[in-house]
Tab-separated table of C-alpha atoms in Angstrom:
chain	number	residue	atom	x	y	z
A	1273	MET	CA	0.000	0.000	0.000
A	1274	LEU	CA	1.192	3.512	-0.859
A	1275	LEU	CA	0.750	5.947	2.039
A	1276	ALA	CA	0.148	9.687	1.747
A	1277	SER	CA	2.417	10.453	4.691
A	1278	LYS	CA	4.078	13.721	3.638
A	1279	TRP	CA	1.209	16.090	4.434
A	1280	LYS	CA	1.666	19.045	6.782
A	1281	ASP	CA	-1.613	20.924	6.252
A	1282	TYR	CA	-3.759	17.793	6.466
A	1283	GLN	CA	-3.930	15.019	9.083
A	1284	LEU	CA	-6.204	12.037	9.610
A	1285	LEU	CA	-6.363	12.373	13.377
A	1286	ASP	CA	-8.491	9.373	14.305
A	1287	CYS	CA	-11.082	6.889	13.003
A	1288	GLY	CA	-13.817	4.782	14.546
A	1289	PHE	CA	-17.479	3.851	14.470
A	1290	GLY	CA	-17.862	4.649	10.778
A	1291	MET	CA	-16.379	8.148	11.073
A	1292	LYS	CA	-13.038	9.857	10.492
A	1293	TYR	CA	-11.710	12.890	12.347
A	1294	GLU	CA	-9.525	15.135	10.176
A	1295	ARG	CA	-7.569	18.371	10.300
A	1296	TRP	CA	-7.773	20.500	7.166
A	1297	GLY	CA	-5.418	23.395	7.819
A	1298	GLN	CA	-6.665	25.009	11.033
A	1299	TYR	CA	-10.120	23.423	10.926
A	1300	THR	CA	-11.233	19.980	12.082
A	1301	LEU	CA	-13.991	17.975	10.378
A	1302	VAL	CA	-15.709	14.694	11.200
A	1303	ARG	CA	-17.058	12.748	8.221
A	1304	PRO	CA	-18.445	9.257	7.575
A	1305	ASP	CA	-16.275	6.706	5.793
A	1306	PRO	CA	-17.545	3.268	4.683
A	1307	GLN	CA	-14.145	1.649	5.326
A	1308	VAL	CA	-14.162	2.510	9.045
A	1309	ILE	CA	-16.020	-0.505	10.418
A	1310	TRP	CA	-13.848	-0.904	13.538
A	1311	PRO	CA	-14.995	0.665	16.844
A	1312	GLY	CA	-12.108	3.016	17.655
A	1313	LYS	CA	-11.540	4.726	20.980
A	1314	HIS	CA	-12.687	8.296	20.279
A	1315	SER	CA	-10.384	10.500	22.311
A	1316	GLY	CA	-11.665	13.646	24.019
A	1317	GLU	CA	-10.554	15.765	21.070
A	1318	TRP	CA	-13.483	14.453	19.008
A	1319	SER	CA	-15.825	16.680	20.990
A	1320	GLU	CA	-13.869	19.709	19.792
A	1321	PHE	CA	-14.490	19.316	16.064
A	1322	ASP	CA	-15.487	22.368	14.044
A	1323	ALA	CA	-17.990	20.604	11.778
A	1324	CYS	CA	-19.504	17.122	11.452
A	1325	TYR	CA	-21.339	15.640	8.483
A	1326	HIS	CA	-24.436	13.614	9.379
A	1327	ARG	CA	-25.953	11.250	6.849
A	1328	SER	CA	-29.712	11.248	6.334
A	1329	ASN	CA	-31.757	8.049	6.172
A	1330	ALA	CA	-33.450	9.542	3.114
A	1331	GLY	CA	-30.092	10.004	1.358
A	1332	GLY	CA	-27.546	12.798	1.394
A	1333	GLY	CA	-26.969	14.590	4.653
A	1334	GLN	CA	-25.930	17.883	6.193
A	1335	TRP	CA	-23.158	19.553	8.138
A	1336	GLU	CA	-23.421	20.383	11.829
A	1337	TYR	CA	-21.205	23.377	12.662
A	1338	ARG	CA	-19.782	23.820	16.157
A	1339	ARG	CA	-18.349	27.179	15.145
A	1340	LYS	CA	-18.689	29.402	12.113
A	1341	LEU	CA	-16.246	28.438	9.385
A	1342	PRO	CA	-15.274	30.402	6.295
A	1343	GLU	CA	-17.140	29.376	3.166
A	1344	GLN	CA	-13.812	28.148	1.811
A	1345	TRP	CA	-10.120	28.112	2.721
A	1346	THR	CA	-6.846	26.766	1.315
A	1347	ILE	CA	-4.308	24.127	2.242
A	1348	CYS	CA	-0.919	23.377	0.707
A	1349	TYR	CA	0.958	20.277	-0.311
A	1350	GLY	CA	4.521	21.232	-1.153
A	1351	ASP	CA	4.268	23.971	-3.792
A	1352	LEU	CA	0.620	23.124	-4.601
A	1353	THR	CA	-2.307	25.057	-3.118
A	1354	PHE	CA	-5.903	23.825	-3.083
A	1355	LYS	CA	-9.270	25.335	-2.258
A	1356	ILE	CA	-11.175	23.464	0.442
A	1357	LYS	CA	-14.944	23.831	0.702
A	1358	PRO	CA	-17.309	21.464	2.563
A	1359	THR	CA	-20.009	20.344	0.129
A	1360	GLY	CA	-23.479	18.907	0.554
A	1361	PHE	CA	-22.146	15.465	-0.345
A	1362	LYS	CA	-19.656	15.335	2.606
A	1363	HIS	CA	-16.657	16.007	0.318
A	1364	THR	CA	-14.252	18.935	0.624
A	1365	GLY	CA	-13.069	19.125	-2.997
A	1366	LEU	CA	-9.834	17.238	-2.363
A	1367	PHE	CA	-8.818	13.634	-1.751
A	1368	PRO	CA	-5.579	13.916	0.285
A	1369	GLU	CA	-4.606	10.277	-0.288
A	1370	GLN	CA	-4.023	11.205	-3.940
A	1371	ALA	CA	-0.820	12.960	-2.884
A	1372	VAL	CA	0.999	9.670	-3.509
A	1373	ASN	CA	-0.059	9.873	-7.153
A	1374	TRP	CA	0.771	13.586	-7.409
A	1375	ASP	CA	4.319	12.829	-6.261
A	1376	TRP	CA	4.665	10.035	-8.813
A	1377	ILE	CA	3.221	12.159	-11.633
A	1378	GLN	CA	5.548	15.052	-10.865
A	1379	GLN	CA	8.564	12.777	-10.772
A	1380	LYS	CA	7.641	11.303	-14.168
A	1381	VAL	CA	7.070	14.747	-15.712
A	1382	GLN	CA	10.251	16.267	-14.304
A	1383	HIS	CA	12.386	13.435	-15.681
A	1384	ALA	CA	10.769	13.405	-19.117
A	1385	PRO	CA	13.029	14.370	-22.062
A	1386	ARG	CA	10.597	17.186	-22.961
A	1387	ALA	CA	7.449	18.766	-21.553
A	1388	PRO	CA	4.839	16.000	-21.958
A	1389	HIS	CA	1.229	16.449	-23.030
A	1390	VAL	CA	-0.945	14.896	-20.304
A	1391	LEU	CA	-4.643	14.032	-20.525
A	1392	ASN	CA	-6.578	13.943	-17.237
A	1393	LEU	CA	-10.018	12.328	-17.611
A	1394	PHE	CA	-12.701	12.652	-14.918
A	1395	GLY	CA	-10.357	15.285	-13.555
A	1396	TYR	CA	-12.646	16.530	-10.733
A	1397	THR	CA	-11.147	19.618	-9.030
A	1398	GLY	CA	-7.756	19.055	-10.607
A	1399	GLY	CA	-5.351	17.762	-7.977
A	1400	ALA	CA	-3.486	15.639	-10.527
A	1401	THR	CA	-3.843	18.313	-13.204
A	1402	VAL	CA	-2.261	20.973	-11.017
A	1403	ALA	CA	0.508	18.607	-9.912
A	1404	ALA	CA	1.413	17.709	-13.508
A	1405	ALA	CA	1.227	21.300	-14.741
A	1406	LYS	CA	3.318	22.594	-11.845
A	1407	ALA	CA	6.015	20.080	-12.801
A	1408	GLY	CA	6.046	21.451	-16.353
A	1409	ALA	CA	3.508	19.374	-18.301
A	1410	GLN	CA	0.920	20.662	-20.755
A	1411	VAL	CA	-2.345	19.278	-19.390
A	1412	CYS	CA	-5.808	18.769	-20.858
A	1413	HIS	CA	-8.302	18.560	-17.996
A	1414	VAL	CA	-11.671	16.945	-18.802
A	1415	ASP	CA	-14.742	16.585	-16.597
A	1416	ALA	CA	-18.460	16.602	-17.379
A	1417	ALA	CA	-19.247	18.856	-14.385
A	1418	LYS	CA	-18.751	22.548	-15.155
A	1419	GLY	CA	-18.407	23.422	-11.471
A	1420	MET	CA	-15.563	20.952	-10.987
A	1421	VAL	CA	-13.689	22.319	-14.000
A	1422	GLN	CA	-14.049	25.829	-12.601
A	1423	TRP	CA	-12.721	24.582	-9.250
A	1424	CYS	CA	-9.694	23.215	-11.095
A	1425	ARG	CA	-9.127	26.668	-12.623
A	1426	GLU	CA	-9.135	28.174	-9.143
A	1427	ASN	CA	-6.673	25.577	-7.840
A	1428	ALA	CA	-4.393	26.277	-10.795
A	1429	GLU	CA	-4.476	30.001	-10.054
A	1430	LEU	CA	-3.794	29.380	-6.354
A	1431	SER	CA	-0.778	27.264	-7.340
A	1432	ASP	CA	0.542	29.927	-9.755
A	1433	ILE	CA	0.215	27.742	-12.840
A	1434	PRO	CA	0.726	29.684	-16.107
A	1435	HIS	CA	-2.625	30.178	-17.866
A	1436	ASP	CA	-1.479	28.520	-21.091
A	1437	ARG	CA	-0.365	25.305	-19.399
A	1438	ILE	CA	-3.844	23.796	-18.821
A	1439	ARG	CA	-6.654	23.287	-21.316
A	1440	TYR	CA	-10.043	23.054	-19.581
A	1441	ILE	CA	-12.786	20.924	-21.153
A	1442	VAL	CA	-16.358	20.391	-19.926
A	1443	ASP	CA	-17.450	17.260	-21.780
A	1444	ASP	CA	-18.251	13.568	-21.677
A	1445	CYS	CA	-14.848	11.872	-21.448
A	1446	LEU	CA	-15.464	9.125	-24.003
A	1447	LYS	CA	-16.910	11.489	-26.597
A	1448	PHE	CA	-14.038	13.909	-26.097
A	1449	VAL	CA	-11.418	11.183	-26.562
A	1450	GLN	CA	-13.156	9.944	-29.713
A	1451	ARG	CA	-13.104	13.468	-31.177
A	1452	GLU	CA	-9.435	13.892	-30.264
A	1453	ALA	CA	-8.679	10.697	-32.202
A	1454	LYS	CA	-10.416	12.090	-35.284
A	1455	ARG	CA	-8.387	15.291	-34.931
A	1456	GLY	CA	-5.162	13.264	-34.812
A	1457	LYS	CA	-4.291	14.508	-31.322
A	1458	ARG	CA	-1.699	12.539	-29.342
A	1459	TYR	CA	-0.872	12.496	-25.618
A	1460	ASP	CA	2.289	11.387	-23.850
A	1461	ALA	CA	0.532	10.404	-20.621
A	1462	VAL	CA	-2.976	9.682	-19.354
A	1463	ILE	CA	-4.525	9.990	-15.906
A	1464	MET	CA	-8.070	8.843	-15.229
A	1465	ASP	CA	-10.310	8.455	-12.195
A	1466	PRO	CA	-13.428	6.804	-13.630
A	1467	PRO	CA	-16.478	6.779	-11.335
A	1468	SER	CA	-18.574	3.715	-10.673
A	1469	TYR	CA	-21.580	5.533	-12.129
A	1470	GLY	CA	-22.109	8.974	-13.576
A	1471	ARG	CA	-23.714	11.160	-16.188
A	1472	GLY	CA	-22.051	13.127	-18.951
A	1473	LYS	CA	-22.513	16.723	-20.043
A	1474	GLU	CA	-25.635	15.875	-22.048
A	1475	GLY	CA	-27.021	13.226	-19.703
A	1476	GLU	CA	-24.991	10.311	-21.037
A	1477	THR	CA	-24.935	7.378	-18.611
A	1478	TRP	CA	-21.578	6.001	-17.485
A	1479	LYS	CA	-21.171	2.595	-15.815
A	1480	LEU	CA	-17.616	1.561	-15.086
A	1481	GLU	CA	-18.072	-2.163	-15.708
A	1482	LYS	CA	-19.774	-1.450	-19.032
A	1483	HIS	CA	-17.887	1.533	-20.435
A	1484	LEU	CA	-14.330	1.537	-19.018
A	1485	TRP	CA	-12.943	-0.921	-21.562
A	1486	GLU	CA	-14.432	1.093	-24.432
A	1487	LEU	CA	-12.831	4.233	-23.036
A	1488	LEU	CA	-9.439	2.549	-22.645
A	1489	GLN	CA	-9.541	1.356	-26.247
A	1490	ALA	CA	-10.345	4.891	-27.399
A	1491	VAL	CA	-7.546	6.370	-25.266
A	1492	ASN	CA	-5.071	3.888	-26.721
A	1493	GLU	CA	-5.755	5.459	-30.129
A	1494	ILE	CA	-4.509	8.863	-28.954
A	1495	LEU	CA	-1.379	7.727	-27.110
A	1496	ALA	CA	1.947	8.896	-28.478
A	1497	GLU	CA	4.232	6.310	-30.072
A	1498	GLN	CA	6.434	6.393	-26.979
A	1499	PRO	CA	4.148	7.353	-24.087
A	1500	LEU	CA	5.450	8.245	-20.658
A	1501	PHE	CA	2.892	6.854	-18.189
A	1502	PHE	CA	-0.716	5.757	-17.697
A	1503	LEU	CA	-2.552	5.925	-14.365
A	1504	ILE	CA	-5.970	4.513	-13.494
A	1505	ASN	CA	-7.290	5.484	-10.082
A	1506	SER	CA	-10.538	4.106	-8.661
A	1507	TYR	CA	-12.799	4.252	-5.621
A	1508	THR	CA	-15.234	1.636	-6.922
A	1509	THR	CA	-16.163	-0.722	-4.083
A	1510	GLY	CA	-15.054	-4.290	-4.690
A	1511	LEU	CA	-12.795	-3.507	-7.637
A	1512	SER	CA	-9.441	-5.231	-7.192
A	1513	PRO	CA	-6.209	-3.340	-7.968
A	1514	THR	CA	-5.246	-6.325	-10.097
A	1515	VAL	CA	-8.185	-5.581	-12.396
A	1516	THR	CA	-6.804	-2.118	-13.174
A	1517	GLU	CA	-3.394	-3.633	-13.892
A	1518	ASN	CA	-4.935	-6.318	-16.119
A	1519	LEU	CA	-6.775	-3.654	-18.110
A	1520	LEU	CA	-3.559	-1.707	-18.621
A	1521	ARG	CA	-1.752	-4.861	-19.698
A	1522	GLU	CA	-4.416	-5.537	-22.324
A	1523	ILE	CA	-3.944	-2.047	-23.755
A	1524	LEU	CA	-0.196	-1.527	-23.339
A	1525	GLU	CA	1.458	-4.955	-23.271
A	1526	GLY	CA	3.373	-4.410	-26.497
A	1527	ARG	CA	4.863	-1.063	-25.442
A	1528	GLY	CA	7.386	-2.315	-22.925
A	1529	GLY	CA	7.573	-0.499	-19.621
A	1530	THR	CA	6.485	-1.761	-16.213
A	1531	PHE	CA	3.089	-2.364	-14.610
A	1532	SER	CA	2.069	-2.050	-10.974
A	1533	SER	CA	-1.092	-1.862	-8.904
A	1534	GLY	CA	-2.178	-1.635	-5.302
A	1535	GLU	CA	-4.009	0.343	-2.651
A	1536	ILE	CA	-3.482	3.893	-1.467
A	1537	GLY	CA	-4.129	5.039	2.079
A	1538	ILE	CA	-3.591	7.574	4.835
A	1539	PRO	CA	-1.889	6.939	8.206
A	1540	ILE	CA	-4.094	7.495	11.259
A	1541	GLN	CA	-2.276	9.714	13.737
A	1542	HIS	CA	-3.969	8.492	16.920
A	1543	ASP	CA	-3.007	4.820	16.783
A	1544	GLY	CA	-0.827	4.213	13.737
A	1545	LYS	CA	-3.436	2.271	11.781
A	1546	VAL	CA	-3.951	2.967	8.074
A	1547	LEU	CA	-7.204	3.965	6.379
A	1548	PRO	CA	-7.435	2.435	2.880
A	1549	CYS	CA	-8.737	5.020	0.426
A	1550	GLY	CA	-8.818	3.537	-3.059
A	1551	ILE	CA	-6.799	1.609	-5.611
A	1552	TYR	CA	-4.477	2.362	-8.523
A	1553	GLY	CA	-3.054	0.746	-11.618
A	1554	ARG	CA	0.081	2.223	-13.210
A	1555	TRP	CA	2.125	1.740	-16.339
A	1556	GLU	CA	5.373	3.625	-16.881
A	1557	GLN	CA	8.377	3.641	-19.195
């Protein structure tokens, strides 16, 4: 398992009883997490949280605020800066465990023979996009949600990314890739975080088990002759890391390079346990 252990502005303080207690900069949040099925010990500090997200039996949920928080604030990871904003779906706009992938992406970009062209599909608020662009890559960021693409723009500005280094696209990922193939566009590296289920810009339905292979085949058509890396990240429950590696092997087996897969997680400060937070599959030259 790869651990996101280099954070200074974020900490996973404790976990237990289906909840996690986190520090985001100077503010502490308590949120549900389906992986936390152990009881935990809940130290006295839990009573001092700033906000807690409570799920509703009818779906969704809401935040309980112990003190007034700013609508949004920022945290840093190295030379990257991100906007944090509690949303109605318990998320904050950032998945801190992804720092292990940001480090890997930046290392690959910095050691490339030239500035690579990177495609980030299902790019969300742009953590990987900003990391790649900060390291010197030209990045195309694609997401079907206009608000998420705008959030990526804000993160890029906060991280002092030159305006011409990121291309922002609001579109269905598969349709965009298919059009790029027709235009003869080529990319040196691909990052993708496909959801289990979703809808595209025009209401297109996405199901990972049905559409991921089709997307991978389309992406293979726009890879450069000598690509640099390919990363699949996933939070789909029950999906084995080996599956992501097998998919990459089907697409890239004849290109040389090395394959790897596994889990990513965050260390829990209170007792040294680890919270698993998703899986990855990687290919690299």
